[in-house]
XYZ file of C-alpha atoms in Angstrom:
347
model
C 2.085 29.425 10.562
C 5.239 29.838 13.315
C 1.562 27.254 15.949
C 1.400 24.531 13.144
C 5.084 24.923 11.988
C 6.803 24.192 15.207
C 4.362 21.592 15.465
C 4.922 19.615 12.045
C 8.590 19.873 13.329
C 8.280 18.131 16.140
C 6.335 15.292 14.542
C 8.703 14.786 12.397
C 11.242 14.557 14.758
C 9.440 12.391 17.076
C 8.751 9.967 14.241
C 12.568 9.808 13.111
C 13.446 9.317 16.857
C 10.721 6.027 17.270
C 9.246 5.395 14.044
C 9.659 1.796 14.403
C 8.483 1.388 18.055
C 5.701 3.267 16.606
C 4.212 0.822 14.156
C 2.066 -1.184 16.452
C 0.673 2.169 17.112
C 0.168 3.447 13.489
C -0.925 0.215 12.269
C -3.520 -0.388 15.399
C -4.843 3.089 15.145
C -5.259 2.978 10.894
C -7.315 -0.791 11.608
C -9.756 1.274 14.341
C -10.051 4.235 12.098
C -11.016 1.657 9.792
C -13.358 -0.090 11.019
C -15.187 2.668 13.239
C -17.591 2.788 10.671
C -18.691 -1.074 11.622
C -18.774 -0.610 14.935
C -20.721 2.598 14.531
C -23.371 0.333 12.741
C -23.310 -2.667 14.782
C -24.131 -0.071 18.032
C -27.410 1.500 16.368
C -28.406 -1.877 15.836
C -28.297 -2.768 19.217
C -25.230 -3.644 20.531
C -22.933 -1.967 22.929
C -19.734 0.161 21.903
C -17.694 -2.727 23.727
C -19.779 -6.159 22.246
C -19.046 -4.399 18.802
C -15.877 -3.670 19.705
C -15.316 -7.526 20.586
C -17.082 -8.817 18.032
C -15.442 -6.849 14.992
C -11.596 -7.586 16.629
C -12.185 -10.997 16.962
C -13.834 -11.733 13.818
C -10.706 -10.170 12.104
C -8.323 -12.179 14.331
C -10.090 -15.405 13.134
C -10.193 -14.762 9.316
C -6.133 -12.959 9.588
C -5.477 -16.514 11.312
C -7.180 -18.051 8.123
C -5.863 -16.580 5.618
C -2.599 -16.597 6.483
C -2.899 -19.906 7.643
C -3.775 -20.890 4.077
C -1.512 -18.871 2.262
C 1.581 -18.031 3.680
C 2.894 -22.033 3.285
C 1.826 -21.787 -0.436
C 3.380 -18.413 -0.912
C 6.888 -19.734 0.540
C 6.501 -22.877 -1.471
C 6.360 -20.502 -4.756
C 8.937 -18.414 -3.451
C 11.832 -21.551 -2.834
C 10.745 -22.900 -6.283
C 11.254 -19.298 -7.797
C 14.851 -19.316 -6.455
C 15.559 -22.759 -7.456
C 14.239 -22.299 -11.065
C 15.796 -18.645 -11.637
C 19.371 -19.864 -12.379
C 18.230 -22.489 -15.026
C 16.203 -19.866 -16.419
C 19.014 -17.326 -17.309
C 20.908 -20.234 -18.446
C 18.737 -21.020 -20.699
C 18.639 -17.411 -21.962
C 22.441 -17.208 -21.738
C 22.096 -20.035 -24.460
C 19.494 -18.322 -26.462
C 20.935 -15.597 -26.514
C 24.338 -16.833 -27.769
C 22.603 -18.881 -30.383
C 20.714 -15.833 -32.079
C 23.291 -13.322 -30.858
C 26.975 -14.364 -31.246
C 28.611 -11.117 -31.172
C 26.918 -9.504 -28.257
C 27.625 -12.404 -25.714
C 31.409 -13.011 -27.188
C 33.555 -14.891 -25.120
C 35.136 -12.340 -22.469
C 31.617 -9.767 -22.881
C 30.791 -7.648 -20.293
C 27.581 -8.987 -20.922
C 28.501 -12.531 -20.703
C 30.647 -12.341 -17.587
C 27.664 -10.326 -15.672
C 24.797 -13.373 -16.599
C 27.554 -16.009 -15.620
C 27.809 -13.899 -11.798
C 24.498 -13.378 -11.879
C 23.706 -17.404 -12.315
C 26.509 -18.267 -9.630
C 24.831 -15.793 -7.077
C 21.521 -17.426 -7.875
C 22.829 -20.826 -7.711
C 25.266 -20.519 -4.597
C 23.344 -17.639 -2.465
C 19.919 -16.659 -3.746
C 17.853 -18.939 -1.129
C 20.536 -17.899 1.881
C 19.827 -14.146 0.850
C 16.205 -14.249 0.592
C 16.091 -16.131 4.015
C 18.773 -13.661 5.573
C 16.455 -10.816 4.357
C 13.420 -12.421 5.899
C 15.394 -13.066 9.010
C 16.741 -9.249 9.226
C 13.592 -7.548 8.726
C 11.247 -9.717 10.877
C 13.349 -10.229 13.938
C 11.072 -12.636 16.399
C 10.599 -10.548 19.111
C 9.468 -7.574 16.932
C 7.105 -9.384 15.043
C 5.553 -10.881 18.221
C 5.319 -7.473 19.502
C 3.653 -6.160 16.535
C 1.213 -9.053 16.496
C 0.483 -8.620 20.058
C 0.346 -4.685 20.765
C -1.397 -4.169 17.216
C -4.627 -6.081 18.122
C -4.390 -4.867 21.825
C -4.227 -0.838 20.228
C -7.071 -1.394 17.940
C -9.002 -2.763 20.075
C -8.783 0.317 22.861
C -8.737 2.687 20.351
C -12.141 1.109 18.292
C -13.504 0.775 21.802
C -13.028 4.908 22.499
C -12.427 6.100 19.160
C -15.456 8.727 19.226
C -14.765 9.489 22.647
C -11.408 10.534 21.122
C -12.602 12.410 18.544
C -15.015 14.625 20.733
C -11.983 15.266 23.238
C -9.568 16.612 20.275
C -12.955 19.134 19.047
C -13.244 20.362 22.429
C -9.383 21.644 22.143
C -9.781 23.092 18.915
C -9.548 26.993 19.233
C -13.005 27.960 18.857
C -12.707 31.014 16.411
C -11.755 28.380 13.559
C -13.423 25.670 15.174
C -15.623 25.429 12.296
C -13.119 25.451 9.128
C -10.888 22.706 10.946
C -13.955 20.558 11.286
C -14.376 21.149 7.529
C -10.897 20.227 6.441
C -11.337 17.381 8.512
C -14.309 16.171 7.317
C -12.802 15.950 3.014
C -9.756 14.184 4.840
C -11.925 12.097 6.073
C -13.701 11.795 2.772
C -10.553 11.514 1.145
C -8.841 8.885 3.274
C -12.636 6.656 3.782
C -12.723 6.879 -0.180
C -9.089 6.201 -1.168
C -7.787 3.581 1.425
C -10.973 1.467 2.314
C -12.141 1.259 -1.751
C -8.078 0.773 -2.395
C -7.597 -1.872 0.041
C -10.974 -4.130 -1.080
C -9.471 -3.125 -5.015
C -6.275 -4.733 -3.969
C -7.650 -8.201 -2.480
C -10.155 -8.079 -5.850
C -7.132 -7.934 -8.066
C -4.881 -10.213 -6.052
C -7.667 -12.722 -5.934
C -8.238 -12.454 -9.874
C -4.519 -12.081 -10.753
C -3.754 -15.120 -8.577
C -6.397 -18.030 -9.915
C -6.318 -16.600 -13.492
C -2.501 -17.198 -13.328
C -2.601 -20.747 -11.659
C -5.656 -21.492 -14.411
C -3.594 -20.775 -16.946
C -0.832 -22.938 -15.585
C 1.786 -19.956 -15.586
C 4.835 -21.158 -12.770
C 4.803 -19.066 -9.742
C 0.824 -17.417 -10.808
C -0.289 -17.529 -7.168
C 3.087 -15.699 -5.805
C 2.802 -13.221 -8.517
C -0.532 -12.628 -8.738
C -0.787 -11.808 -4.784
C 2.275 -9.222 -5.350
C 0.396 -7.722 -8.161
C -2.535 -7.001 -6.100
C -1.315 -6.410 -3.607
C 0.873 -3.099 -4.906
C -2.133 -2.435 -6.843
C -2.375 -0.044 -3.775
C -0.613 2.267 -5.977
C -2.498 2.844 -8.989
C -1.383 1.178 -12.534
C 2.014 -0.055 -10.368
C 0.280 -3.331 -9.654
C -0.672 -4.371 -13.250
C 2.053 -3.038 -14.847
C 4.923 -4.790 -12.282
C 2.600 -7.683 -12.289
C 2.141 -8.153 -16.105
C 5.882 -7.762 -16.542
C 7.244 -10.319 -14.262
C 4.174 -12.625 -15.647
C 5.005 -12.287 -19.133
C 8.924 -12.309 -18.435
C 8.335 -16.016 -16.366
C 5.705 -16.861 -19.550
C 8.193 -16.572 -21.746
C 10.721 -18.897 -20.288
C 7.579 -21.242 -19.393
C 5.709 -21.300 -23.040
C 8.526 -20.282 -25.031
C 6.842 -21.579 -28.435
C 3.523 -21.651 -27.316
C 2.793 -17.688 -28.385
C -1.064 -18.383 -27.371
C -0.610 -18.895 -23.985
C 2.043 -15.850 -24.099
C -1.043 -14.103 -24.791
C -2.951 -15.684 -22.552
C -0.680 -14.693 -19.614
C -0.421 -10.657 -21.210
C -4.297 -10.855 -21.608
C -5.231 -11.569 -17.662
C -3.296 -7.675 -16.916
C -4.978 -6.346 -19.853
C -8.065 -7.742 -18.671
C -7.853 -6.411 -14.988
C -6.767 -3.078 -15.640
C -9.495 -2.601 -17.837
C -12.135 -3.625 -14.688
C -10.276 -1.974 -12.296
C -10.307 1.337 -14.434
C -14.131 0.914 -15.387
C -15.698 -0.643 -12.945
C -13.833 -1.237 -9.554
C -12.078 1.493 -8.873
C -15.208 4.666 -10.233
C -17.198 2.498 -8.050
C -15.415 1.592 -4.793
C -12.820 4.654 -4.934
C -14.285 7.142 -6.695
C -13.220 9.918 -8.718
C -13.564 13.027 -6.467
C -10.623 11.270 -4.457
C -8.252 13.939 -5.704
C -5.015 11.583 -4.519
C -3.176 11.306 -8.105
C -0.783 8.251 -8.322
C 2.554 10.368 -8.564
C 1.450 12.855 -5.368
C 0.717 8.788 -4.062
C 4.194 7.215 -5.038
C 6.038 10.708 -4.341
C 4.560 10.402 -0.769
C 5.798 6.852 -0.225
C 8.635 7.084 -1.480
C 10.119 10.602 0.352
C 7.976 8.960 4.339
C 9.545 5.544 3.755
C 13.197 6.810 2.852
C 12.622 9.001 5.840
C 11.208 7.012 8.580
C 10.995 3.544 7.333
C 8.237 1.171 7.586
C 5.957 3.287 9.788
C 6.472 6.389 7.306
C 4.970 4.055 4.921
C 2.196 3.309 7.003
C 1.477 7.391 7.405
C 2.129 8.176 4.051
C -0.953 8.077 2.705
C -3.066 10.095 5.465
C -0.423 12.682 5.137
C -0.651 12.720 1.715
C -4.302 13.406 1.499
C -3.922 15.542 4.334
C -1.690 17.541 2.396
C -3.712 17.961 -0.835
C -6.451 18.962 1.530
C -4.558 21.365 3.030
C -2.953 22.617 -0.235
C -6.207 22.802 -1.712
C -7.566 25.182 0.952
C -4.309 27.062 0.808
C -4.798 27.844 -2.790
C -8.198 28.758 -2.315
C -7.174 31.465 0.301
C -4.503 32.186 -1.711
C -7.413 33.154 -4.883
C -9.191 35.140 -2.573
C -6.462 37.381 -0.817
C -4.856 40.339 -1.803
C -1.560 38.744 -3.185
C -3.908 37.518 -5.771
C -7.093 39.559 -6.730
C -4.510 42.831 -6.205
C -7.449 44.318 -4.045
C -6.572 45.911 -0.548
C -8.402 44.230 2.451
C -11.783 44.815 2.685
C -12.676 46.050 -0.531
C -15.712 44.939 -1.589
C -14.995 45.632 -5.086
């Protein structure tokens, strides 16, 4: 306890100290963890550890390139338009609301005055905040140095990765040798079944969310559909954020059009069932054992604590911790403190 407590001390420190140098680090090792598996294939078919290596980095330089390519111009389109549109919007509900609701937005109501600040920040300062929170949290030179280091880190630590792996067994002390490989192993399990089945769940929803949305003709679908899947990381956050903020915009959009209302309400109700029945028992599974509060709690408590990259950890640590926990207990059932037995007894 006094090896591995000093030891999660000074982790933490050292990732309060340079947790954001750290992210090209975090997020190039988490894309070779990833993708080990595919290199592991491509070499017993053939190829060397360094061809595969090549070949799999590349490949996912060339589609990232793509896709964002594609979709980053469409997704700032919808996000301008969302700012321009929002004041009008609350106007419009200002005036609704007034009409069918004298008495609550009186002249001089604290309601009234907060809508009429609210539309004036919207109208005089909602695109210059947006753009000064873009500009604040991707300074240029940090996000060329996380585009450059991240591939760079992936790519050396794909090409060794199992070199890596057998240097950290050969330090582990050799009387538990054994039960660390074990715990390692349902990590493993854990983290292979949670974040690769999660992350092809999210693109899935965010793909369905997004042309259902624009089929439909619902303002903004794209944006919000892509935000819905992609915090569908987090399990019933995605449709349940998503499906509000659809059926909110709907609302404004097809007020007296009730069918398409539906319509809108109907594509969240529609995914969450699949993703419940059929996408995630299939590509997650249900031995997993991360539950969505343990998920959010962990998020929420790294991120407030070291920012972006505790975000990025959270969810290793988190199913590193309910493995560990789970062992813990499982001691805990068979020692004295519990059974009441002294050592040894075979009773």
């Amino acid at each position: 306890m006094l090896f591995w407590g000093v030891g999660l001390a000074l982790f933490a420190a050292f990732m309060w100290a340079l947790g954001a140098t750290l992210v090209p680090y975090i997020a190039g090792a988490a894309i070779a963890y990833l993708l080990d598996p595919l290199a592991d294939r491509l070499e017993r078919q053939g190829m060397s550890r360094v061809l595969a290596t090549t070949v799999i980095v590349v490949s996912a330089l060339v589609i990232f390139g793509l896709v964002a390519a594609l979709l980053i111009p469409v997704l700032v389109d919808q996000v301008e338009q969302l700012v321009a549109a929002a004041p009008k919007w609350l106007a419009a509900a200002q005036e609704y609301l007034t009409a069918r609701f004298p008495d609550l937005l009186s002249e001089g109501s604290s309601l009234r005055r907060s809508l009429a600040t609210m539309q004036e920040t919207l109208q005089s300062g909602g695109l210059a905040a947006i753009n000064a929170v873009l500009a604040s949290s991707m300074k240029l030179i940090d996000y060329v140095l996380f585009l450059t280091f991240t591939p760079v880190v992936a790519f050396y630590l794909l090409l060794d990765w199992d070199k890596l792996v057998a240097r950290v067994d050969g330090w582990l002390p050799r009387q538990h040798a054994e039960t660390i490989r074990r715990l390692a192993r349902q990590i493993d399990q854990v983290l292979a079944g949670f974040v690769r089945g999660q992350l092809i769940v999210c693109v899935v929803l965010g793909t369905f969310y997004a042309v259902a949305l624009m089929l439909i003709g619902l303002p903004f679908g794209f944006l919000v559909g892509a935000f819905a899947g992609l915090i569908s990381f987090i399990p019933f956050v995605g449709a349940f954020v998503g499906g509000a903020l659809s059926i909110g915009i709907a609302l404004f959009a097809f007020w007296g059009e009730p069918l398409w209302i539906l319509a809108t309400a109907a594509v969240f109700a529609v995914g969450q069932f699949f993703e419940g029945n059929v996408l995630s028992p299939n590509l997650v599974g249900k031995s997993v054992g991360l539950h969505p509060v343990w998920l959010i709690f962990a998020l929420s408590v790294f991120g407030s604590l070291f920012g972006f990259a505790g975000m990025l950890i959270a969810v290793p640590l988190a199913a590193s911790l309910g493995v560990l926990g789970r062992f813990a207990l499982e001691r805990y059932l068979q020692s004295p403190y519990y059974t009441g037995r002294p050592p040894g007894d075979a009773a």
